[in-house]
Amino acid sequence: MNIQWIHVVYALLALGGLGAVFGLVLDIADKKFAVEVDERVTRVRAACAGANCGACGYPGCDGFAAAVVKGDAPVNGCTAGGAKTAAAIAEIMGVSAGSSEPRVARLLCQGAVGIAKERYHYDGYKSCQMASQMVGGPKMCPYSCIGLGDCMDVCKFDAIRIENGIAVFDENKCVACGMCEKTCPRHAIAVVPKDATVLVRCQNSDIGRPAVEACTHACIACKRCEKTCQYDAIHVSNGFASIDTSKCTRCGECAKVCPRGCITVIGGQVEVA
Amino acid sequence: MRITDVGSFFLFMVNCILCNNFIFSRFLGCCPFLGVSSKVQTATGMGLAVTFVMGIASLVTYFVNLILVALGLEYLQTIAFILVIAALVQFVEMFMKKSMPSLYSALGIYLPLITTNCAVLAVTIMNVENSYNLFESVCNGVFGALGFMLAIVLMAGVRERLETSDIPKSFKGFPSSLITAGLLSIAFMGFQGLVK
């Protein structure tokens, strides 16, 4: 094959030359039509976690940065970035960061395979949203984690995996953006302070027998925890117990008396009474 | 169709704007036509931006084509023209960001998308294929773009009224817009044969 190299050179020169000329013109135009952008916006944008997760309530990190500089958004609004980002943004804006206590998403359900009773065997499309609408969901308990991973799909930080039919959270990876909390059709996920280690892991509103029949770890609203707590921190309402984290001293007494084992102490083993 | 005197100039204009309307007869540039036609104001802005890009692109590509022909590189036509159009759109974007920020944010993604607007590339290639001279090329570009602007503003006017009218729920939004576009296209068929 006989390549006429001169044509190759012509082609390169012609297109390269055109590109160079346009580049030059655009460069001049860029200088001439430069728009004054508040340089703080660029710096705040750089300080953000940059996942565009939308946890701050603005459309992406760019929107958040613009709102922070405008004064509409709090400097610690980037939940994904946590305290470090808040401090960095506060420094740029010249204000104090305030406290942004570390938070983490936790599953308020222990209904793994063998614990929660199955209503039927679901073999359809892998979506909690869909399964939850099929005759009350595949588990007997209508408040349980379905375990098909809608939260896992929506998590941008790879912090959720499905084990034994329920969601398991990696608290080191979780940034408390709250996407899983919004996605869960059962509202079984809560973003709570990271140091709230004593948690009621059940939201079953049924009282007594229906709850017992649904799951071995279901809250039956017996109120033993409420009577045991010395700090007035745990109360039963709507058929299940819940803890006021601001009053709770993490003593774990409630977990010891719970006959159903639905109160857990993270980082400590508590025997079911 | 050539421009030889004043009469033929007007015929050329009518031909570009009405008879061979880019959207309704050639079906080119439909993306911004449907995307930015929800408000008359933004539609006008888009029309002006496209007019500017098409006019200047016709002018610049005429000379670029001369260079390509002189070097025997006609096969590089498409890529060279796209380069011209992309650079022009960049320029328009910078200009708009500076002088018309509200229009800039209203056009959003559709402004950079003029780069890939097939109507712009089509007009430059048509200029070459019909071997138009410089004046005819620029006229073809500007009038073609005015036809585009006419179409998009007409559409926006209709859509603004559709917005408030009582139409079946399943037709609300895009379905009714597509039907409107089809009806407008049929109406523009009436101009066929106006210029021979």
CSV table of C-alpha atoms in Angstrom, one decimal, chain A residues 75-76 86 90 96-100:
chain,number,residue,atom,x,y,z
A,75,VAL,CA,-21.8,25.5,56.9
A,76,ASN,CA,-22.2,22.1,58.4
A,86,ALA,CA,-17.9,21.4,58.1
A,90,ALA,CA,-16.5,27.2,58.2
A,96,SER,CA,-17.6,28.7,63.6
A,97,ALA,CA,-18.7,25.3,62.5
A,98,GLY,CA,-21.0,24.6,65.4
A,99,SER,CA,-21.4,21.0,66.5
A,100,SER,CA,-22.2,18.4,63.9
